[in-house]
Amino acid sequence: MGTNGKVIKCKAAIAWEAGKPLCIEEVEVAPPKAHEIRIQIIAISVCHTDTHPIDPKSEETFLPVILGHEAAGIVESVGPGVTNFKPGDKVIPLYMPQCRKCKFCLSPFTNLCEKLNLDKSPVVDQELMEDKTSRFTCKGKSIYHFMGISAFSQYTVVSDKNLAKIDDDANLERVCLLGCGFSTGYGAALNNAKVTPGSTCAIFGLGGVGLSAITGCKVAGASRIIAIDINSEKFTKAKALGATDCLNPRDLDKPVQKVIIEMTKGGVDFALDCAGGSETMRAALDCTKVGGGSCTFIGVAVGDKGLTISPLELIMGRTINGTTFGGWKGVDSVPKLVTDYKNKKFDLDVLVTHTLPFDKINEAFDLMHQGKSIRTVLIF
């Protein structure tokens, strides 16, 4: 390829300051060090999580940074000690590492890994490589990484523990969604909530994660799936994916949780909050049934103060859990999800509402903030 061991100059979108559009710049990407891999990014989709470090309300900001974490690409070169990847491999970077050796990776009960700083969220961890340096330079300045991936760059460097090798014939413009959004919602229903056949479910928030949670509930055999969003334009897609009922809280004359309790004669078996924010978390917990109802928190709202819960709510037999990356151990599971997509077990095409050239990245963010897109895929 002619670039092995050399610095690569390429395009990247840099966030120089909070609350401002990203800037397309030429960056220098250093070669991979030990147990690192340099990837050519082919397709990236834009996720709400990409906005957290540049949200003026965020308390955990490190700038300048190259954002982006939902992507697919091709291995360009590998550093010393890398044995399981070679140039030309198709890959999906993972913000949830899997070292396969630590107590978390060896546990069947979690998909966390000790490679993460477990005192931080995955969104603010992995802002540098393991040697505490960056592989990116722009205008003579070192640039932070994001979630161990930094996909808003034509080339990026990741740890070999943050990478899944996938089938050579995978469609990268679709399977990039498996790097976060689809896997998170789909896995939340299957792995964390453990939705059961014949059950009733409520899904709050119908972005890419919420619509993927509907798919998970349907695959799990739920008999009734109630979809909730303040944007009624999302309901057509929700129904196409398996929602049986759709509710817009702004169109109701009483709190949405009360409507759901009446509709289901006592509450749902499973509620999944894919939106975040204390009001939605409260509605999701309240709409679960006494004596066995389960509420799974997936979405996180920047700056939100969370939820106050009385012991009685849990003493009466409700449970609360949470999920990161849908509970998947990524190195093991993402290749299987790619195969499931190829075998038409689920549909990723319906989630991609826009495809744009990489230079239009700020337009992709605008579409997301205006609620006009589910997922926008950017192509270099």
XYZ file of C-alpha atoms in Angstrom:
380
model
C 0.000 0.000 0.000
C 3.019 2.295 0.262
C 1.897 3.912 3.543
C 2.963 1.198 5.998
C 5.075 2.728 8.779
C 4.638 6.270 7.464
C 2.561 9.208 8.647
C -0.613 9.540 6.551
C -2.069 12.957 5.730
C -5.844 12.869 5.278
C -9.129 14.655 5.905
C -10.763 14.728 9.323
C -13.504 16.710 11.075
C -12.117 18.384 14.188
C -14.105 19.839 17.079
C -11.945 22.790 18.158
C -14.466 24.244 20.636
C -17.785 23.367 22.253
C -21.002 24.535 20.644
C -19.352 25.196 17.258
C -19.575 23.286 13.949
C -16.861 20.756 13.179
C -14.038 21.900 10.867
C -12.787 19.762 7.980
C -8.991 19.846 8.266
C -5.934 18.010 6.974
C -4.543 15.874 9.792
C -1.463 13.730 10.201
C -2.134 10.197 11.405
C 0.879 8.438 12.925
C 1.618 4.762 12.228
C 0.267 2.209 14.719
C 2.391 1.295 17.742
C 2.424 -2.095 19.507
C -1.002 -3.800 19.523
C -2.516 -0.985 17.447
C -4.067 -0.960 13.998
C -4.457 1.853 11.497
C -7.733 1.743 9.616
C -9.063 3.439 6.533
C -12.620 4.458 7.475
C -15.061 3.796 4.626
C -18.460 4.632 6.154
C -19.507 6.430 9.347
C -22.934 7.121 10.782
C -23.680 10.022 13.109
C -24.967 9.298 16.631
C -26.196 11.601 19.425
C -23.289 10.420 21.589
C -20.938 12.201 19.182
C -22.343 15.508 20.428
C -21.681 14.922 24.153
C -18.105 16.322 24.339
C -19.049 19.433 22.324
C -22.286 20.121 24.205
C -21.757 23.362 26.181
C -23.595 21.675 29.111
C -21.133 18.780 29.209
C -18.877 18.678 32.258
C -16.454 16.236 30.644
C -14.992 17.982 27.624
C -11.562 17.442 26.096
C -10.775 19.553 23.035
C -9.672 19.650 20.273
C -11.008 16.176 19.423
C -11.855 13.997 16.437
C -15.283 12.530 17.233
C -17.131 9.630 15.600
C -17.553 6.057 16.831
C -20.103 4.258 14.623
C -18.095 3.160 11.606
C -16.694 0.456 9.362
C -13.443 0.329 7.457
C -10.465 -1.595 6.127
C -7.179 -2.337 7.884
C -4.349 -0.260 6.341
C -1.467 -1.425 8.540
C -0.803 -3.159 11.868
C 1.656 -2.424 14.661
C 4.068 -4.861 16.357
C 2.452 -7.755 18.198
C -0.820 -7.718 16.197
C -1.586 -11.272 15.087
C -5.328 -11.371 14.427
C -5.608 -8.634 11.757
C -3.873 -8.011 8.457
C -4.006 -5.223 5.847
C -7.152 -5.475 3.736
C -9.356 -6.977 6.476
C -12.822 -5.447 6.771
C -13.418 -4.290 10.342
C -15.787 -2.503 12.720
C -14.129 -0.439 15.502
C -15.558 -0.964 19.002
C -15.826 1.652 21.735
C -16.369 -1.212 24.206
C -13.064 -3.113 24.166
C -12.836 -6.840 24.760
C -9.414 -8.054 25.912
C -10.759 -11.582 26.588
C -8.477 -11.910 29.639
C -9.753 -9.689 32.487
C -12.339 -10.693 35.105
C -15.066 -8.781 33.237
C -14.318 -10.332 29.846
C -14.291 -13.786 31.482
C -17.677 -13.135 33.150
C -20.904 -14.085 31.323
C -22.749 -11.327 33.192
C -21.167 -8.205 31.693
C -19.606 -6.860 28.504
C -17.350 -4.403 30.342
C -13.575 -4.763 30.050
C -10.795 -3.679 32.402
C -9.196 -1.819 29.508
C -11.856 0.836 30.131
C -11.401 3.277 32.972
C -14.463 2.044 34.848
C -14.657 5.230 36.929
C -15.599 7.112 33.752
C -18.272 6.568 31.124
C -17.118 5.006 27.836
C -17.959 8.338 26.180
C -15.203 10.232 27.984
C -12.748 7.377 28.417
C -10.189 6.365 25.755
C -9.400 9.959 24.762
C -5.757 8.896 24.263
C -4.089 5.637 23.279
C -2.814 3.289 25.992
C 0.583 5.023 26.143
C -1.295 8.280 26.949
C -0.397 9.900 23.631
C -2.419 10.761 20.527
C -1.889 9.495 16.978
C -3.398 12.681 15.480
C -1.707 16.011 14.776
C -3.243 19.071 13.102
C -1.505 22.419 12.576
C 1.239 21.268 14.913
C -1.239 20.478 17.726
C -1.964 17.095 19.249
C -5.650 16.151 18.856
C -7.621 13.983 21.304
C -9.128 10.643 20.340
C -12.796 9.843 21.098
C -14.044 6.573 22.631
C -10.919 4.853 21.343
C -12.144 5.256 17.746
C -12.245 8.808 16.252
C -14.039 7.735 13.095
C -14.520 11.265 11.693
C -11.128 10.857 10.034
C -10.289 9.122 6.779
C -7.657 7.143 8.701
C -7.607 6.387 12.423
C -5.626 4.247 14.873
C -7.313 1.873 17.331
C -6.232 -0.785 19.819
C -6.460 -4.390 18.641
C -8.845 -4.955 21.573
C -11.257 -2.363 20.104
C -11.765 -4.013 16.741
C -13.934 -6.744 15.217
C -12.948 -8.510 11.995
C -15.986 -9.066 9.767
C -16.863 -10.898 6.533
C -15.099 -9.703 3.389
C -18.412 -9.278 1.554
C -20.053 -7.117 4.262
C -21.731 -3.901 3.075
C -19.778 -1.309 5.083
C -22.335 1.447 4.369
C -24.849 -0.537 6.424
C -22.917 -2.600 8.951
C -21.282 0.579 10.279
C -24.527 0.891 12.319
C -23.450 -2.205 14.258
C -20.663 -0.122 15.825
C -23.191 1.491 18.162
C -26.808 2.379 17.394
C -28.325 -0.852 16.135
C -26.317 -3.138 18.410
C -27.182 -1.010 21.449
C -30.964 -1.040 20.995
C -31.264 -4.577 19.643
C -28.991 -6.007 22.333
C -30.708 -4.051 25.108
C -33.929 -5.935 24.330
C -32.323 -9.360 23.893
C -29.360 -9.381 26.306
C -30.248 -6.926 29.078
C -34.032 -6.726 29.301
C -34.244 -10.359 28.098
C -37.654 -9.740 26.512
C -39.779 -12.912 26.594
C -42.179 -14.363 23.995
C -45.739 -13.037 24.318
C -44.717 -10.101 26.520
C -45.730 -6.430 26.356
C -43.045 -3.783 25.822
C -42.820 0.021 25.823
C -39.991 1.740 23.931
C -39.306 5.411 24.749
C -37.458 7.388 22.068
C -37.535 6.336 18.423
C -34.119 7.277 17.131
C -31.754 4.646 15.779
C -31.423 2.973 19.187
C -35.162 2.949 19.934
C -36.125 1.579 16.525
C -33.457 -1.111 16.945
C -34.914 -1.954 20.366
C -38.273 -2.487 18.645
C -36.550 -4.937 16.284
C -35.071 -6.730 19.307
C -38.483 -6.979 21.009
C -40.026 -8.347 17.812
C -37.248 -10.914 17.305
C -37.720 -11.943 20.968
C -41.412 -12.619 20.279
C -43.108 -9.751 22.145
C -46.853 -9.680 21.436
C -47.364 -5.943 21.980
C -44.801 -3.196 21.407
C -45.812 0.348 22.365
C -43.581 3.013 20.784
C -43.372 6.478 22.368
C -41.854 9.659 20.895
C -42.626 13.382 20.830
C -42.107 13.334 17.036
C -45.039 11.523 15.386
C -43.172 11.379 12.068
C -41.160 8.494 13.531
C -44.257 6.293 13.910
C -44.349 4.982 10.321
C -40.895 3.434 10.681
C -41.717 2.145 14.175
C -44.780 0.301 12.844
C -42.812 -1.061 9.876
C -40.341 -2.598 12.347
C -42.997 -4.163 14.576
C -44.565 -1.533 16.884
C -48.235 -2.338 17.525
C -49.157 1.020 19.119
C -47.621 4.507 18.911
C -48.060 7.328 21.432
C -46.993 10.975 21.335
C -46.990 12.300 24.946
C -47.718 15.808 23.620
C -51.018 14.616 22.130
C -52.307 13.025 25.352
C -54.470 14.607 28.048
C -52.720 12.674 30.848
C -49.150 11.427 31.506
C -48.058 8.805 29.007
C -47.352 6.261 31.751
C -50.989 6.421 32.880
C -52.185 5.861 29.311
C -49.883 2.831 28.967
C -51.084 1.382 32.297
C -54.699 1.708 31.110
C -53.912 0.213 27.678
C -52.167 -2.804 29.216
C -54.430 -3.219 32.271
C -51.650 -2.679 34.801
C -48.440 -1.903 32.936
C -45.952 -3.476 30.551
C -43.601 -6.368 31.233
C -40.616 -4.496 29.775
C -39.911 -0.771 29.357
C -36.799 0.435 27.534
C -35.815 4.096 27.774
C -33.759 4.978 24.692
C -34.117 8.750 25.131
C -32.708 9.562 28.557
C -33.642 12.433 30.838
C -35.357 12.224 34.215
C -38.885 12.758 32.855
C -38.607 9.886 30.385
C -36.860 7.646 32.915
C -39.701 8.281 35.340
C -42.358 7.471 32.705
C -40.533 4.264 31.712
C -40.292 3.019 35.287
C -43.867 4.016 36.134
C -45.377 2.180 33.160
C -43.885 -1.197 34.157
C -46.164 -3.581 35.998
C -46.008 -4.330 39.697
C -44.705 -7.837 40.390
C -42.196 -8.504 37.662
C -41.971 -5.395 35.497
C -38.490 -4.576 34.184
C -37.125 -1.177 33.147
C -33.896 -0.864 31.125
C -32.099 2.479 30.835
C -30.159 3.028 27.620
C -30.304 6.743 26.797
C -28.285 9.405 28.604
C -29.194 13.111 28.538
C -26.241 15.493 29.008
C -26.503 17.474 32.231
C -29.551 15.565 33.481
C -29.797 15.038 37.221
C -31.273 11.550 37.011
C -34.087 9.905 38.888
C -35.273 9.748 42.495
C -36.739 6.352 43.374
C -38.579 5.272 46.492
C -37.794 1.787 47.830
C -41.502 0.928 47.565
C -41.339 1.084 43.772
C -38.773 -1.728 43.801
C -40.105 -3.623 46.812
C -43.272 -4.152 44.765
C -41.340 -6.316 42.349
C -40.047 -4.006 39.642
C -36.426 -4.170 38.520
C -34.172 -1.568 36.923
C -31.128 -2.310 34.825
C -28.908 -0.515 32.359
C -26.912 -1.362 29.287
C -23.845 -0.248 27.388
C -23.470 -1.384 23.779
C -26.470 -3.688 24.173
C -24.579 -6.109 26.402
C -22.560 -7.466 23.460
C -18.942 -8.559 23.897
C -17.974 -6.850 20.675
C -14.982 -8.828 19.393
C -17.028 -12.048 19.693
C -20.507 -10.777 18.823
C -20.226 -8.095 16.144
C -19.005 -10.526 13.423
C -22.063 -12.709 14.167
C -24.365 -9.676 13.933
C -22.879 -8.898 10.504
C -23.702 -12.455 9.418
C -27.236 -12.122 10.837
C -27.707 -8.929 8.794
C -26.495 -10.678 5.627
C -28.960 -13.511 6.364
C -31.784 -10.923 6.696
C -32.522 -11.633 10.375
C -32.998 -7.856 10.762
C -33.112 -4.790 8.522
C -30.509 -2.021 8.772
C -31.552 -0.306 5.525
C -34.716 1.122 7.094
C -32.611 2.983 9.696
C -30.496 4.832 7.107
C -32.488 7.885 6.061
C -29.663 9.894 4.462
C -26.310 9.223 2.788
C -23.974 12.221 2.403
C -20.362 12.897 1.462
C -18.091 13.306 4.495
C -17.644 17.036 3.827
C -21.334 17.534 4.707
C -20.863 16.247 8.259
C -22.332 19.390 9.864
C -25.458 18.948 7.725
C -25.742 15.404 9.136
C -25.652 16.812 12.685
C -28.322 19.397 11.755
C -30.612 16.657 10.372
C -30.196 14.695 13.610
C -30.870 17.680 15.894
C -33.964 18.626 13.850
C -35.346 15.081 14.143
C -35.317 14.681 10.353
C -32.977 11.683 10.237
C -32.657 8.330 11.936
C -29.115 7.583 10.769
C -27.091 9.559 8.235
C -24.214 7.595 6.712
C -21.183 9.638 5.623
C -18.941 8.370 2.839
C -15.384 9.544 2.133
